[in-house]
């Protein structure tokens, strides 16, 4: 198993690096499984989603399973909105409960 840690913004200017990194791991290491850790992701746009989907497809083509782990709140929300949580093996999280109220004054 190989873990790739993604952090910061995954957008049009960085999504190619993520995809290229996955391809490099597939070529050099030939793992049976890749986990992409999204805990440090602060932004995820359509090009980032595309890079993740292309990475998953490339992995599957060589018999490797690519999953996402520990998505940041924003990454999880974006993947939820576009309906890709199950595609990447992620569960739907329950809504956050409101915090305790502070008295005014």
PDB file of C-alpha atoms in Angstrom:
ATOM      1  CA  UNK A   1       0.000   0.000   0.000  1.00  0.00           C
ATOM      2  CA  UNK A   2       1.215   3.474  -0.880  1.00  0.00           C
ATOM      3  CA  UNK A   3      -0.093   6.704   0.628  1.00  0.00           C
ATOM      4  CA  UNK A   4      -0.017  10.010  -1.226  1.00  0.00           C
ATOM      5  CA  UNK A   5      -0.602  13.107   0.889  1.00  0.00           C
ATOM      6  CA  UNK A   6      -2.342  15.989  -0.865  1.00  0.00           C
ATOM      7  CA  UNK A   7      -2.483  19.393   0.781  1.00  0.00           C
ATOM      8  CA  UNK A   8      -3.419  22.959   0.000  1.00  0.00           C
ATOM      9  CA  UNK A   9      -5.420  23.784  -3.102  1.00  0.00           C
ATOM     10  CA  UNK A  10      -6.150  21.155  -5.733  1.00  0.00           C
ATOM     11  CA  UNK A  11      -7.103  23.284  -8.702  1.00  0.00           C
ATOM     12  CA  UNK A  12      -6.195  23.849 -12.335  1.00  0.00           C
ATOM     13  CA  UNK A  13      -2.656  24.867 -11.412  1.00  0.00           C
ATOM     14  CA  UNK A  14      -1.935  21.858  -9.163  1.00  0.00           C
ATOM     15  CA  UNK A  15      -4.194  19.009 -10.298  1.00  0.00           C
ATOM     16  CA  UNK A  16      -1.668  17.882 -12.916  1.00  0.00           C
ATOM     17  CA  UNK A  17       0.938  17.400 -10.187  1.00  0.00           C
ATOM     18  CA  UNK A  18      -1.438  15.155  -8.253  1.00  0.00           C
ATOM     19  CA  UNK A  19      -2.296  13.073 -11.305  1.00  0.00           C
ATOM     20  CA  UNK A  20       1.351  12.913 -12.365  1.00  0.00           C
ATOM     21  CA  UNK A  21       2.324  11.785  -8.875  1.00  0.00           C
ATOM     22  CA  UNK A  22      -0.182   8.950  -8.977  1.00  0.00           C
ATOM     23  CA  UNK A  23       1.051   7.867 -12.412  1.00  0.00           C
ATOM     24  CA  UNK A  24       4.646   7.919 -11.171  1.00  0.00           C
ATOM     25  CA  UNK A  25       3.764   5.756  -8.159  1.00  0.00           C
ATOM     26  CA  UNK A  26       1.916   3.320 -10.414  1.00  0.00           C
ATOM     27  CA  UNK A  27       4.875   3.119 -12.798  1.00  0.00           C
ATOM     28  CA  UNK A  28       7.660   2.802 -10.222  1.00  0.00           C
ATOM     29  CA  UNK A  29       6.073   0.934  -7.330  1.00  0.00           C
ATOM     30  CA  UNK A  30       3.170  -0.990  -8.879  1.00  0.00           C
ATOM     31  CA  UNK A  31       1.237  -1.054  -5.588  1.00  0.00           C
ATOM     32  CA  UNK A  32      -1.959  -3.038  -5.184  1.00  0.00           C
ATOM     33  CA  UNK A  33      -3.494  -0.113  -3.329  1.00  0.00           C
ATOM     34  CA  UNK A  34      -3.028   3.663  -3.176  1.00  0.00           C
ATOM     35  CA  UNK A  35      -4.541   5.868  -0.499  1.00  0.00           C
ATOM     36  CA  UNK A  36      -4.769   9.574  -1.240  1.00  0.00           C
ATOM     37  CA  UNK A  37      -4.871  11.484   2.057  1.00  0.00           C
ATOM     38  CA  UNK A  38      -6.946  14.664   1.672  1.00  0.00           C
ATOM     39  CA  UNK A  39      -6.760  15.896   5.284  1.00  0.00           C
ATOM     40  CA  UNK A  40      -4.741  18.973   4.325  1.00  0.00           C
ATOM     41  CA  UNK A  41      -6.785  19.979   1.279  1.00  0.00           C
ATOM     42  CA  UNK A  42      -8.142  23.532   1.577  1.00  0.00           C
ATOM     43  CA  UNK A  43      -9.754  23.830  -1.865  1.00  0.00           C
ATOM     44  CA  UNK A  44     -10.939  21.367  -4.501  1.00  0.00           C
ATOM     45  CA  UNK A  45     -12.286  22.434  -7.890  1.00  0.00           C
ATOM     46  CA  UNK A  46     -13.500  20.582 -10.980  1.00  0.00           C
ATOM     47  CA  UNK A  47      -9.972  20.045 -12.298  1.00  0.00           C
ATOM     48  CA  UNK A  48      -9.019  18.498  -8.961  1.00  0.00           C
ATOM     49  CA  UNK A  49     -12.022  16.195  -9.100  1.00  0.00           C
ATOM     50  CA  UNK A  50     -11.065  15.252 -12.645  1.00  0.00           C
ATOM     51  CA  UNK A  51      -7.500  14.463 -11.535  1.00  0.00           C
ATOM     52  CA  UNK A  52      -8.828  12.203  -8.784  1.00  0.00           C
ATOM     53  CA  UNK A  53     -11.152  10.386 -11.190  1.00  0.00           C
ATOM     54  CA  UNK A  54      -8.407   9.985 -13.799  1.00  0.00           C
ATOM     55  CA  UNK A  55      -6.057   8.712 -11.082  1.00  0.00           C
ATOM     56  CA  UNK A  56      -8.607   6.162  -9.967  1.00  0.00           C
ATOM     57  CA  UNK A  57      -9.101   4.992 -13.557  1.00  0.00           C
ATOM     58  CA  UNK A  58      -5.349   4.746 -14.201  1.00  0.00           C
ATOM     59  CA  UNK A  59      -4.925   2.725 -11.021  1.00  0.00           C
ATOM     60  CA  UNK A  60      -7.763   0.357 -11.903  1.00  0.00           C
ATOM     61  CA  UNK A  61      -6.255  -0.242 -15.347  1.00  0.00           C
ATOM     62  CA  UNK A  62      -3.181  -1.806 -13.717  1.00  0.00           C
ATOM     63  CA  UNK A  63      -5.051  -3.692 -11.000  1.00  0.00           C
ATOM     64  CA  UNK A  64      -4.545  -1.128  -8.246  1.00  0.00           C
ATOM     65  CA  UNK A  65      -7.292   0.185  -5.981  1.00  0.00           C
ATOM     66  CA  UNK A  66      -7.197   3.937  -5.315  1.00  0.00           C
ATOM     67  CA  UNK A  67      -9.148   5.265  -2.354  1.00  0.00           C
ATOM     68  CA  UNK A  68      -9.392   8.618  -0.643  1.00  0.00           C
ATOM     69  CA  UNK A  69      -8.862   8.871   3.097  1.00  0.00           C
ATOM     70  CA  UNK A  70      -9.320  11.533   5.768  1.00  0.00           C
ATOM     71  CA  UNK A  71     -10.852  14.190   3.506  1.00  0.00           C
ATOM     72  CA  UNK A  72     -10.867  17.696   4.914  1.00  0.00           C
ATOM     73  CA  UNK A  73     -14.304  19.160   5.561  1.00  0.00           C
ATOM     74  CA  UNK A  74     -14.157  21.151   2.306  1.00  0.00           C
ATOM     75  CA  UNK A  75     -12.964  18.196   0.206  1.00  0.00           C
ATOM     76  CA  UNK A  76     -15.673  15.982   1.690  1.00  0.00           C
ATOM     77  CA  UNK A  77     -18.350  18.602   1.003  1.00  0.00           C
ATOM     78  CA  UNK A  78     -17.278  19.094  -2.624  1.00  0.00           C
ATOM     79  CA  UNK A  79     -17.248  15.346  -3.274  1.00  0.00           C
ATOM     80  CA  UNK A  80     -20.637  15.060  -1.585  1.00  0.00           C
ATOM     81  CA  UNK A  81     -22.136  17.834  -3.735  1.00  0.00           C
ATOM     82  CA  UNK A  82     -20.995  16.185  -6.963  1.00  0.00           C
ATOM     83  CA  UNK A  83     -22.115  12.733  -5.794  1.00  0.00           C
ATOM     84  CA  UNK A  84     -18.697  11.059  -5.710  1.00  0.00           C
ATOM     85  CA  UNK A  85     -18.377   9.976  -2.077  1.00  0.00           C
ATOM     86  CA  UNK A  86     -19.237   6.352  -2.797  1.00  0.00           C
ATOM     87  CA  UNK A  87     -17.095   6.330  -5.947  1.00  0.00           C
ATOM     88  CA  UNK A  88     -14.067   7.008  -3.760  1.00  0.00           C
ATOM     89  CA  UNK A  89     -15.133   4.765  -0.880  1.00  0.00           C
ATOM     90  CA  UNK A  90     -16.131   7.593   1.449  1.00  0.00           C
ATOM     91  CA  UNK A  91     -19.129   7.617   3.749  1.00  0.00           C
ATOM     92  CA  UNK A  92     -21.677  10.380   4.044  1.00  0.00           C
ATOM     93  CA  UNK A  93     -20.990  12.234   7.296  1.00  0.00           C
ATOM     94  CA  UNK A  94     -23.829  13.284   9.587  1.00  0.00           C
ATOM     95  CA  UNK A  95     -24.443  17.034   9.807  1.00  0.00           C
ATOM     96  CA  UNK A  96     -22.494  18.898  12.461  1.00  0.00           C
ATOM     97  CA  UNK A  97     -24.349  19.673  15.637  1.00  0.00           C
ATOM     98  CA  UNK A  98     -24.419  23.331  16.618  1.00  0.00           C
ATOM     99  CA  UNK A  99     -22.000  24.297  19.362  1.00  0.00           C
ATOM    100  CA  UNK A 100     -23.100  25.541  22.767  1.00  0.00           C
ATOM    101  CA  UNK A 101     -24.692  28.963  22.780  1.00  0.00           C
ATOM    102  CA  UNK A 102     -22.977  31.749  24.616  1.00  0.00           C
ATOM    103  CA  UNK A 103     -25.055  34.194  26.590  1.00  0.00           C
ATOM    104  CA  UNK A 104     -25.059  37.761  25.271  1.00  0.00           C
ATOM    105  CA  UNK A 105     -23.691  40.456  27.470  1.00  0.00           C
TER     106      UNK A 105
END
